[in-house]
Coordinates of C-alpha atoms and ligand atoms in Angstrom, one line a residue:
M15 CA 90.9 130.0 97.2
T16 CA 93.0 129.5 100.3
D17 CA 93.7 126.6 102.7
T18 CA 90.1 126.2 103.8
A19 CA 88.0 123.1 104.2
I20 CA 85.0 122.5 102.1
A21 CA 82.0 124.2 103.5
P22 CA 80.5 121.4 105.7
E23 CA 76.9 120.2 105.2
A24 CA 77.9 117.6 107.7
T25 CA 75.7 115.0 109.3
E26 CA 76.7 113.0 112.3
K27 CA 77.5 110.1 109.9
V28 CA 80.7 111.8 108.5
T29 CA 83.6 109.8 109.7
L30 CA 86.3 110.9 107.2
P31 CA 87.9 114.3 106.9
D32 CA 87.0 116.3 103.8
A33 CA 89.1 115.3 100.8
L34 CA 90.8 118.4 99.5
L35 CA 92.7 119.0 96.2
F36 CA 96.3 120.0 96.4
I37 CA 97.4 122.3 93.6
D38 CA 100.5 124.4 93.4
G39 CA 101.2 124.0 97.1
E40 CA 97.7 124.9 98.2
L41 CA 95.1 122.6 99.8
R42 CA 91.8 123.7 98.6
G43 CA 88.3 122.9 97.5
A44 CA 87.3 122.7 93.8
E45 CA 86.6 125.7 91.7
G46 CA 83.1 127.0 92.6
G47 CA 83.2 124.8 95.8
K48 CA 81.7 121.8 94.1
T49 CA 81.8 118.6 96.1
Y50 CA 80.6 115.0 95.9
D51 CA 79.7 112.3 98.5
I52 CA 82.0 109.5 99.3
I53 CA 79.9 106.3 99.8
S54 CA 80.9 103.6 102.3
P55 CA 81.0 100.1 100.7
W56 CA 80.0 98.7 104.1
T57 CA 76.8 100.7 104.5
G58 CA 76.0 102.2 101.1
E59 CA 75.8 105.5 102.9
F60 CA 77.5 108.9 103.0
V61 CA 80.9 108.7 104.8
G62 CA 82.6 111.9 103.7
K63 CA 82.8 114.7 101.3
A64 CA 85.3 115.2 98.5
A65 CA 86.2 118.2 96.3
D66 CA 84.9 117.7 92.7
A67 CA 87.7 119.0 90.5
S68 CA 86.7 120.9 87.4
A69 CA 88.6 121.1 84.1
A70 CA 90.1 124.4 85.3
D71 CA 91.4 122.7 88.5
V72 CA 93.0 120.0 86.4
E73 CA 94.5 122.7 84.1
A74 CA 95.9 124.5 87.2
A75 CA 97.5 121.2 88.5
I76 CA 99.1 120.5 85.1
A77 CA 100.5 124.1 84.9
A78 CA 101.8 123.9 88.4
A79 CA 103.6 120.6 87.8
R80 CA 105.1 121.8 84.5
K81 CA 106.3 125.0 86.1
A82 CA 107.9 123.1 89.1
F83 CA 109.6 120.8 86.7
D84 CA 111.0 123.5 84.4
T85 CA 111.9 126.2 87.0
T86 CA 112.9 124.5 90.2
D87 CA 115.9 122.3 91.1
W88 CA 113.6 119.3 91.9
S89 CA 114.8 117.3 88.8
T90 CA 118.5 117.8 89.7
N91 CA 118.7 118.0 93.5
V92 CA 118.8 114.4 94.5
A93 CA 119.6 115.0 98.2
K94 CA 116.6 117.3 98.5
R95 CA 114.3 114.7 96.9
V96 CA 115.5 111.9 99.1
E97 CA 115.2 114.0 102.2
L98 CA 111.6 115.2 101.4
V99 CA 110.4 111.8 100.2
T100 CA 111.8 110.2 103.4
K101 CA 110.1 112.9 105.5
L102 CA 106.8 112.3 103.7
R103 CA 107.2 108.5 104.4
D104 CA 107.7 109.3 108.1
L105 CA 104.5 111.4 108.2
F106 CA 102.6 108.6 106.5
R107 CA 103.9 106.1 109.0
G108 CA 102.6 108.4 111.8
A109 CA 99.2 108.4 110.1
Y110 CA 98.9 104.6 110.1
D111 CA 95.5 104.6 111.8
R112 CA 94.1 107.2 109.5
L113 CA 95.3 105.3 106.5
G114 CA 93.6 102.2 107.9
D115 CA 90.4 104.1 108.3
L116 CA 90.6 105.3 104.8
A117 CA 91.2 101.8 103.5
V118 CA 88.2 100.5 105.5
H119 CA 85.7 103.3 104.8
E120 CA 86.6 104.2 101.3
A121 CA 87.9 101.0 99.7
G122 CA 85.8 98.6 101.8
A123 CA 88.9 96.8 103.3
S124 CA 88.2 94.6 106.2
R125 CA 90.1 95.5 109.4
G126 CA 92.0 92.2 109.2
S127 CA 93.3 93.0 105.7
V128 CA 94.7 96.5 106.6
P129 CA 98.2 95.3 107.7
R130 CA 98.5 93.5 104.3
A131 CA 98.4 95.2 100.9
H132 CA 96.1 98.1 102.1
V133 CA 98.6 99.8 104.5
G134 CA 101.3 97.5 105.9
M135 CA 102.6 96.2 102.6
A136 CA 102.2 99.5 101.0
M137 CA 104.3 101.3 103.6
D138 CA 106.9 98.5 103.3
G139 CA 107.0 99.2 99.6
W140 CA 107.8 102.9 100.3
D141 CA 110.8 101.7 102.5
D142 CA 111.9 99.4 99.6
Y143 CA 111.9 102.3 97.1
L144 CA 114.1 104.4 99.4
R145 CA 116.4 101.4 99.8
V146 CA 116.7 100.4 96.2
F147 CA 117.0 104.0 95.0
E148 CA 120.8 103.8 95.5
G149 CA 120.8 101.1 92.8
V150 CA 119.5 103.4 90.0
E151 CA 122.2 103.6 87.3
W152 CA 122.2 107.3 86.7
E153 CA 125.3 107.1 84.6
K154 CA 126.7 104.3 82.4
D155 CA 130.0 104.3 80.7
Y156 CA 129.8 102.9 77.1
G157 CA 133.5 103.2 76.5
N158 CA 135.3 104.7 73.5
K159 CA 134.7 104.0 69.8
F160 CA 136.1 105.3 66.5
G161 CA 133.6 106.8 64.1
Y162 CA 134.2 109.1 61.1
G163 CA 138.0 108.7 61.8
Y164 CA 138.1 109.9 65.4
E165 CA 137.5 108.4 68.7
S166 CA 134.6 109.4 71.1
K167 CA 134.0 108.7 74.7
R168 CA 130.3 107.8 75.2
V169 CA 128.4 108.0 78.5
A170 CA 124.6 107.5 79.1
V171 CA 122.9 109.6 81.7
R172 CA 119.4 109.1 83.1
E173 CA 117.2 112.1 83.5
P174 CA 113.7 112.4 84.9
V175 CA 111.0 112.1 82.2
G176 CA 109.2 115.3 83.3
V177 CA 105.6 115.8 84.4
V178 CA 103.9 112.5 85.4
A179 CA 100.2 112.0 85.6
A180 CA 99.6 109.1 88.0
I181 CA 96.1 107.7 87.5
T182 CA 95.1 105.1 90.0
P183 CA 92.2 102.6 90.9
W184 CA 90.2 102.1 94.1
N185 CA 91.0 98.5 95.0
V186 CA 94.3 99.0 96.9
P187 CA 94.7 102.8 96.6
L188 CA 97.5 103.5 99.0
Y189 CA 99.6 100.6 97.5
V190 CA 99.2 101.9 94.0
N191 CA 99.5 105.6 94.9
I192 CA 102.8 104.8 96.6
G193 CA 103.9 102.6 93.7
K194 CA 103.7 105.6 91.3
V195 CA 104.1 108.8 93.3
V196 CA 107.1 107.8 95.3
A197 CA 109.0 106.3 92.3
A198 CA 108.3 109.3 90.1
L199 CA 109.3 111.8 92.8
L200 CA 112.5 109.9 93.6
A201 CA 113.3 109.9 89.8
G202 CA 113.0 113.7 89.8
C203 CA 109.7 114.1 88.2
T204 CA 106.8 116.3 89.2
V205 CA 103.5 114.6 89.7
I206 CA 99.8 115.0 89.4
L207 CA 98.1 112.2 91.3
K208 CA 94.6 111.4 90.1
P209 CA 93.0 108.8 92.4
A210 CA 89.7 107.0 91.5
P211 CA 86.4 108.7 92.3
N212 CA 85.6 106.2 95.1
T213 CA 88.9 106.7 97.0
P214 CA 89.7 110.5 97.0
G215 CA 90.7 110.6 100.6
G216 CA 93.5 108.1 99.9
G217 CA 94.9 110.6 97.4
A218 CA 94.1 113.8 99.4
I219 CA 96.3 112.6 102.3
F220 CA 99.3 112.9 99.9
G221 CA 98.5 116.6 99.5
E222 CA 98.1 117.2 103.1
L223 CA 101.2 115.5 104.2
A224 CA 103.3 116.8 101.3
K225 CA 102.3 120.3 102.5
E226 CA 103.3 119.4 106.0
A227 CA 106.6 117.9 104.8
G228 CA 107.4 121.2 103.0
F229 CA 107.4 120.1 99.4
P230 CA 108.0 122.9 97.0
A231 CA 104.8 124.2 95.3
G232 CA 103.8 122.2 92.2
V233 CA 106.1 119.2 92.7
L234 CA 103.2 117.1 93.9
N235 CA 99.6 117.9 93.0
V236 CA 96.4 115.9 93.7
V237 CA 93.1 116.2 91.8
F238 CA 90.0 114.0 91.8
G239 CA 86.3 114.3 91.0
E240 CA 83.1 112.4 90.7
D241 CA 83.4 112.0 86.9
P242 CA 85.8 109.0 86.4
A243 CA 87.1 110.2 83.1
L244 CA 87.1 114.0 83.1
A245 CA 90.5 114.6 84.8
G246 CA 92.1 111.5 83.1
E247 CA 91.1 112.6 79.6
L248 CA 92.7 116.0 80.2
L249 CA 95.8 114.6 81.7
T250 CA 96.4 112.0 79.0
S251 CA 95.9 114.5 76.1
D252 CA 97.7 117.6 77.5
P253 CA 101.1 118.2 75.8
R254 CA 102.6 119.5 79.1
V255 CA 102.3 116.0 80.6
D256 CA 105.2 113.8 79.6
N257 CA 104.3 110.5 81.1
V258 CA 101.0 108.8 82.1
S259 CA 101.4 106.1 84.7
F260 CA 98.1 104.2 84.9
T261 CA 96.8 101.3 87.0
G262 CA 93.2 100.2 86.2
S263 CA 91.2 98.3 83.8
T264 CA 92.4 97.1 80.4
A265 CA 89.6 99.0 78.7
V266 CA 90.7 102.3 80.1
G267 CA 94.3 101.4 79.6
K268 CA 93.6 101.1 75.8
R269 CA 91.8 104.4 75.9
I270 CA 94.8 106.1 77.5
M271 CA 97.2 104.7 74.9
E272 CA 94.9 106.0 72.2
N273 CA 94.5 109.4 73.8
G274 CA 98.2 109.7 74.6
A275 CA 99.3 108.8 71.0
A276 CA 98.7 112.4 69.7
T277 CA 101.4 113.8 71.9
L278 CA 103.5 110.5 72.0
K279 CA 103.1 110.2 75.7
R280 CA 105.3 107.8 77.6
V281 CA 102.6 105.4 78.8
F282 CA 103.1 103.0 81.6
L283 CA 100.2 100.6 82.2
E284 CA 99.3 98.1 85.0
L285 CA 96.1 96.5 83.9
G286 CA 93.8 93.6 84.7
G287 CA 94.5 89.9 85.2
K288 CA 93.0 86.4 85.2
S289 CA 95.9 84.6 86.8
A290 CA 96.0 80.8 87.1
K291 CA 97.3 78.7 89.9
I292 CA 98.3 75.2 88.9
V293 CA 98.3 72.6 91.6
L294 CA 100.2 69.5 90.5
D295 CA 99.2 66.0 91.4
D296 CA 102.5 65.4 93.3
S297 CA 102.1 68.4 95.6
P298 CA 102.9 67.4 99.1
S299 CA 100.5 70.0 100.4
F300 CA 97.7 69.4 97.9
A301 CA 94.8 70.3 100.3
Q302 CA 96.5 73.4 101.6
D303 CA 97.4 74.6 98.1
I304 CA 93.7 74.3 97.2
L305 CA 92.5 76.0 100.3
T306 CA 94.9 79.0 100.1
T307 CA 93.4 79.8 96.6
M308 CA 89.9 80.5 98.1
L309 CA 89.2 84.0 96.7
V310 CA 88.4 85.9 99.9
Y311 CA 91.0 88.6 100.6
H312 CA 89.4 92.0 99.9
A313 CA 86.5 90.2 98.2
G314 CA 88.8 89.2 95.3
Q315 CA 89.4 92.8 94.2
G316 CA 93.0 92.4 93.4
C317 CA 94.6 92.6 90.0
A318 CA 97.1 89.7 90.7
V319 CA 94.7 87.4 92.5
Q320 CA 94.8 83.8 91.3
S321 CA 91.2 83.6 90.2
R322 CA 91.6 80.4 88.0
L323 CA 92.5 77.3 89.9
L324 CA 93.8 74.5 87.7
V325 CA 93.6 71.1 89.2
P326 CA 94.6 67.6 87.7
R327 CA 91.5 65.7 86.5
S328 CA 92.8 62.7 88.4
R329 CA 92.3 64.6 91.7
Y330 CA 89.4 66.9 90.7
E331 CA 86.7 65.3 92.9
E332 CA 89.1 65.4 95.8
A333 CA 89.8 69.1 95.1
K334 CA 86.0 69.8 95.0
A335 CA 85.5 68.2 98.4
I336 CA 88.4 70.2 99.9
L337 CA 86.9 73.4 98.5
K338 CA 83.4 72.6 99.7
A339 CA 84.7 71.9 103.2
G340 CA 86.9 75.0 103.1
Y341 CA 84.1 77.4 102.1
E342 CA 81.7 75.9 104.5
G343 CA 84.3 76.1 107.2
L344 CA 84.7 79.9 106.5
G345 CA 81.0 80.1 107.1
E346 CA 80.0 83.6 108.2
N347 CA 83.5 84.6 109.2
W348 CA 83.5 87.5 106.7
G349 CA 81.8 90.9 106.3
D350 CA 81.9 92.2 109.8
I351 CA 83.5 95.7 109.9
N352 CA 84.3 95.2 113.6
D353 CA 85.9 91.8 113.5
P354 CA 89.7 92.1 113.0
S355 CA 90.0 88.5 112.0
H356 CA 87.9 89.0 108.9
M357 CA 89.8 89.2 105.6
M358 CA 86.8 89.9 103.4
G359 CA 84.3 92.8 103.4
P360 CA 82.0 94.1 100.7
V361 CA 82.8 95.0 97.1
I362 CA 83.4 98.6 96.3
S363 CA 80.1 99.8 94.9
K364 CA 76.6 99.0 93.9
R365 CA 77.8 99.0 90.3
Q366 CA 80.6 96.5 91.1
Q367 CA 78.2 94.3 93.0
E368 CA 75.8 94.2 90.0
R369 CA 78.7 93.5 87.7
V370 CA 79.9 90.5 89.8
L371 CA 76.4 89.1 90.3
N372 CA 76.0 89.4 86.5
Y373 CA 79.1 87.2 86.1
I374 CA 77.7 84.7 88.5
Q375 CA 74.6 84.4 86.4
I376 CA 76.8 84.1 83.3
G377 CA 78.6 81.2 85.0
K378 CA 75.3 79.4 85.7
D379 CA 74.1 80.0 82.2
E380 CA 77.4 78.7 80.7
G381 CA 76.8 75.4 82.6
A382 CA 79.4 75.7 85.3
T383 CA 78.4 74.2 88.7
L384 CA 78.1 76.6 91.6
L385 CA 79.8 74.8 94.4
H386 CA 79.3 77.5 97.0
G387 CA 78.0 81.0 97.4
G388 CA 76.7 83.1 94.5
N389 CA 74.3 85.5 96.3
A390 CA 74.2 89.1 97.4
R391 CA 74.0 89.4 101.2
P392 CA 71.9 92.4 102.2
D393 CA 71.7 90.9 105.7
K394 CA 75.3 91.8 106.2
G395 CA 74.5 95.5 106.1
G396 CA 73.4 98.2 103.6
G397 CA 76.6 97.9 101.7
F398 CA 77.6 95.8 98.7
F399 CA 78.2 92.2 100.0
I400 CA 78.5 89.1 97.9
E401 CA 79.1 85.7 99.3
P402 CA 82.5 84.0 98.8
T403 CA 81.7 82.0 95.6
V404 CA 83.3 79.1 93.7
F405 CA 82.4 77.5 90.4
V406 CA 83.6 74.0 89.4
D407 CA 83.2 72.1 86.1
V408 CA 84.5 75.2 84.4
T409 CA 86.1 75.1 81.0
N410 CA 88.7 77.7 80.0
D411 CA 86.6 79.0 77.1
M412 CA 83.8 80.1 79.4
R413 CA 83.5 83.9 80.0
I414 CA 83.9 83.3 83.7
A415 CA 87.3 81.8 83.0
Q416 CA 88.4 84.4 80.5
E417 CA 87.1 87.7 81.8
E418 CA 88.3 89.5 84.9
I419 CA 85.4 89.4 87.4
F420 CA 87.1 91.5 90.2
G421 CA 85.0 89.9 92.9
P422 CA 85.1 86.9 95.3
V423 CA 84.5 84.4 92.5
L424 CA 86.9 81.5 92.0
V425 CA 86.7 79.2 89.0
V426 CA 88.1 75.7 89.1
I427 CA 89.3 74.1 85.8
P428 CA 90.4 70.5 85.4
Y429 CA 93.5 69.6 83.3
E430 CA 94.9 66.4 81.9
D431 CA 98.7 66.7 82.2
D432 CA 101.4 69.3 82.6
E433 CA 101.2 70.4 78.9
D434 CA 97.5 70.8 79.2
A435 CA 97.9 72.9 82.4
I436 CA 100.4 75.2 80.7
R437 CA 98.2 75.5 77.6
I438 CA 95.1 76.5 79.8
A439 CA 97.1 78.9 81.9
N440 CA 98.4 80.7 78.8
E441 CA 95.1 80.7 76.9
S442 CA 94.2 84.1 78.3
A443 CA 94.3 87.6 77.0
Y444 CA 95.9 88.5 80.3
G445 CA 99.4 87.8 81.6
L446 CA 99.8 89.3 85.0
S447 CA 100.7 86.7 87.6
G448 CA 100.2 83.1 88.7
G449 CA 101.4 80.2 90.7
V450 CA 102.5 76.6 90.4
N451 CA 102.5 74.1 93.4
G452 CA 104.1 70.7 93.3
S453 CA 107.5 69.0 93.4
F454 CA 110.0 71.8 93.0
D455 CA 111.8 71.0 89.7
R456 CA 108.6 70.2 87.9
A457 CA 106.8 73.3 89.3
L458 CA 109.7 75.6 88.4
N459 CA 109.9 74.3 84.8
I460 CA 106.2 74.9 84.4
A461 CA 106.5 78.3 86.0
K462 CA 109.1 79.3 83.4
R463 CA 106.6 78.5 80.6
I464 CA 103.8 80.6 81.9
R465 CA 103.6 83.9 79.9
T466 CA 103.0 86.3 82.8
G467 CA 105.0 89.0 84.6
S468 CA 105.4 86.9 87.8
V469 CA 104.8 83.3 89.0
G470 CA 105.0 82.1 92.5
V471 CA 106.5 78.6 92.9
N472 CA 105.1 76.7 95.9
N473 CA 103.7 80.0 97.2
G474 CA 106.9 82.0 96.8
M475 CA 106.0 85.7 97.2
C476 CA 106.6 87.4 93.9
I477 CA 105.1 90.8 94.8
S478 CA 107.3 93.1 96.9
G479 CA 108.4 96.7 96.8
D480 CA 112.0 95.8 96.0
I481 CA 111.3 93.7 92.8
P482 CA 109.6 94.7 89.5
F483 CA 105.9 94.0 89.0
G484 CA 103.9 94.2 85.8
G485 CA 102.2 92.3 83.1
Y486 CA 102.6 90.6 79.7
K487 CA 99.9 90.8 77.0
A488 CA 96.7 92.7 78.0
S489 CA 97.9 93.0 81.6
G490 CA 100.1 96.0 80.8
I491 CA 103.3 97.6 79.6
G492 CA 106.3 98.5 81.9
R493 CA 107.2 97.6 85.4
E494 CA 106.4 99.2 88.8
W495 CA 108.4 98.8 92.0
G496 CA 112.1 98.1 92.5
V497 CA 114.8 99.9 90.6
D498 CA 113.0 99.2 87.4
G499 CA 110.0 101.0 88.8
I500 CA 112.0 104.1 89.4
E501 CA 113.8 103.9 86.1
E502 CA 110.4 103.8 84.3
Y503 CA 110.2 107.6 85.1
T504 CA 113.5 108.4 83.4
E505 CA 114.8 109.0 79.9
V506 CA 118.3 107.9 78.8
K507 CA 120.5 110.5 77.2
I508 CA 123.8 109.8 75.4
L509 CA 126.6 112.2 75.8
A510 CA 129.7 111.8 73.6
W511 CA 132.9 113.8 73.2
P512 CA 136.2 113.3 71.3
T513 CA 139.1 111.7 73.2
G514 CA 141.6 113.3 70.8
A515 CA 142.6 109.9 69.2
V516 CA 142.3 109.7 65.5
Q517 CA 142.3 106.7 63.2
A518 CA 145.2 106.3 60.8
A519 CA 144.0 106.9 57.2
Ligands
NAD606 P1 89.2 101.9 85.9 O1 90.0 101.5 84.8 O2 87.8 102.0 85.8 O3 89.7 103.2 86.6 C1 91.1 103.4 86.9 C2 91.4 104.9 87.0 O4 91.2 105.4 85.6 C3 90.4 105.8 87.8 O5 91.2 106.8 88.5 C4 89.5 106.4 86.8 O6 88.9 107.6 87.3 C5 90.4 106.6 85.7 N1 89.8 106.7 84.3 C6 88.5 106.3 84.0 N2 88.3 106.7 82.7 C7 89.4 107.3 82.2 C8 89.8 107.9 81.0 N3 89.0 107.9 79.9 N4 91.0 108.4 80.9 C9 91.9 108.4 81.9 N5 91.5 107.9 83.1 C10 90.3 107.4 83.3 O7 89.6 100.8 87.0 P2 89.0 100.6 88.5 O8 87.6 100.1 88.3 O9 89.2 101.8 89.3 O10 90.0 99.5 89.0 C11 89.8 98.1 88.8 C12 90.7 97.7 87.6 O11 92.1 98.0 88.0 C13 90.7 96.2 87.5 O12 90.6 95.9 86.1 C14 92.1 95.7 88.0 O13 92.6 94.6 87.5 C15 92.9 96.9 87.7 N6 94.1 96.9 88.6 C16 95.3 96.6 88.1 C17 96.4 96.6 88.9 C18 97.8 96.2 88.4 O14 98.8 96.5 89.0 N7 97.8 95.5 87.2 C19 96.3 97.0 90.2 C20 95.1 97.3 90.7 C21 94.0 97.3 89.9

């Protein structure tokens, strides 16, 4: 097959370009021309068409990435890598509007949220990677040491790990795709990007623009399909793949570790979260701290969102009143695709909507009090809308406090004192992020005792492209972003040679 678009069965409703695979330098449809429909979260209707990769397509991508790693100078030619990754970044910057459209129509982002994590922050992360790349320690001198009677000089060198399979979710696809693809390419790896079935266009654009930038064939490949597991199962079990870099649910992360064990894959996992924000009774901005926790941005579909709000029992009634007024104040200012001030749209799919509504029912059944929201909102459109929702009178043992809902549902838990707040925050299978707000020294001391990969003190931003991000416990293994994020895609090799000095007998 050549560089041809998928045979169009277009209707006037198509707003996105066809999402094509990119394999061995060729933009193409799937084997046999199979496609599937991309569904808009806003309307529940067809919004574009994507190639539906077969096992043979995935095989071809793995073979191409392996060949490019083993037979080209990609792994050793640092100047070429930086030049092409920079050129690709510039092409992405030029495609800002298209990236925004993809975020809106595929991932269900509201227009107002595009400049944040969906596109703006994602592109800033790309700049950060290029900037911090100079800090990668490619060589480290371990000095000289005597052993077996003679002295050796020892040097550690970093080398790219090889072929990387980057498997990504639908919630902030560009951000996560950049987090993996750019770091792995800069490290000298070749890559197979496998975006989620709901967001193929956000992956396909990597192929299109890499081709335009002039990437050597096989260095970057993109495959996707309707079956969420088909490509991933092949990528995680194939011995030609050296590293699997995965962001997604904890359940699939476990499956990937299991699947990768047979070939001892390097596995890098960014998984779910149930992060706690602790507001202390001495916070000078108590009301503001409570209000900024309203789970609205991208309908709560973020791994690091603070979805458990921990409030001192002494000020619990006050916090409830603040939240009630806050949610009522938000009113209907969400869910309009044309309003750029809206931060919240639909959830990604019918399945996700059902899942979130099921959790809302679980919360009611568990005895939590629904303070606001809780309903599907078909009047907002044919898509998958759920009201901004908050539960109070929640205890940390409830399922709505322990399980990741991944929707616009905040739970508010009272605590007795600082020790109790720390205990509640840490009583979670997850350990991704969190926040503490209050007088600085007290808040900082509490933050140090929270077992998560990041904690913002008084709203300090702990997520940025130039610093590492990742989880403790069931939230993952390894770090993405920053120098650490690039070094995740390297192996350390020790070289040693005799200096000529010998030890007196
Ligand atoms: P998911 O785990 O269902 O899917 C993620 C990716 O894995 C998709 O590309 C999917 O096609 C693929 N996949 C599914 N089954 C597979 C298998 N057996 N083998 C290999 N790959 C397989 O997650 P999702 O529903 O797309 O995304 C939501 C989840 O992602 C949430 O749990 C969220 O917390 C998590 N997430 C985490 C971070 C983070 O950085 N920690 C960031 C974003 C999202």
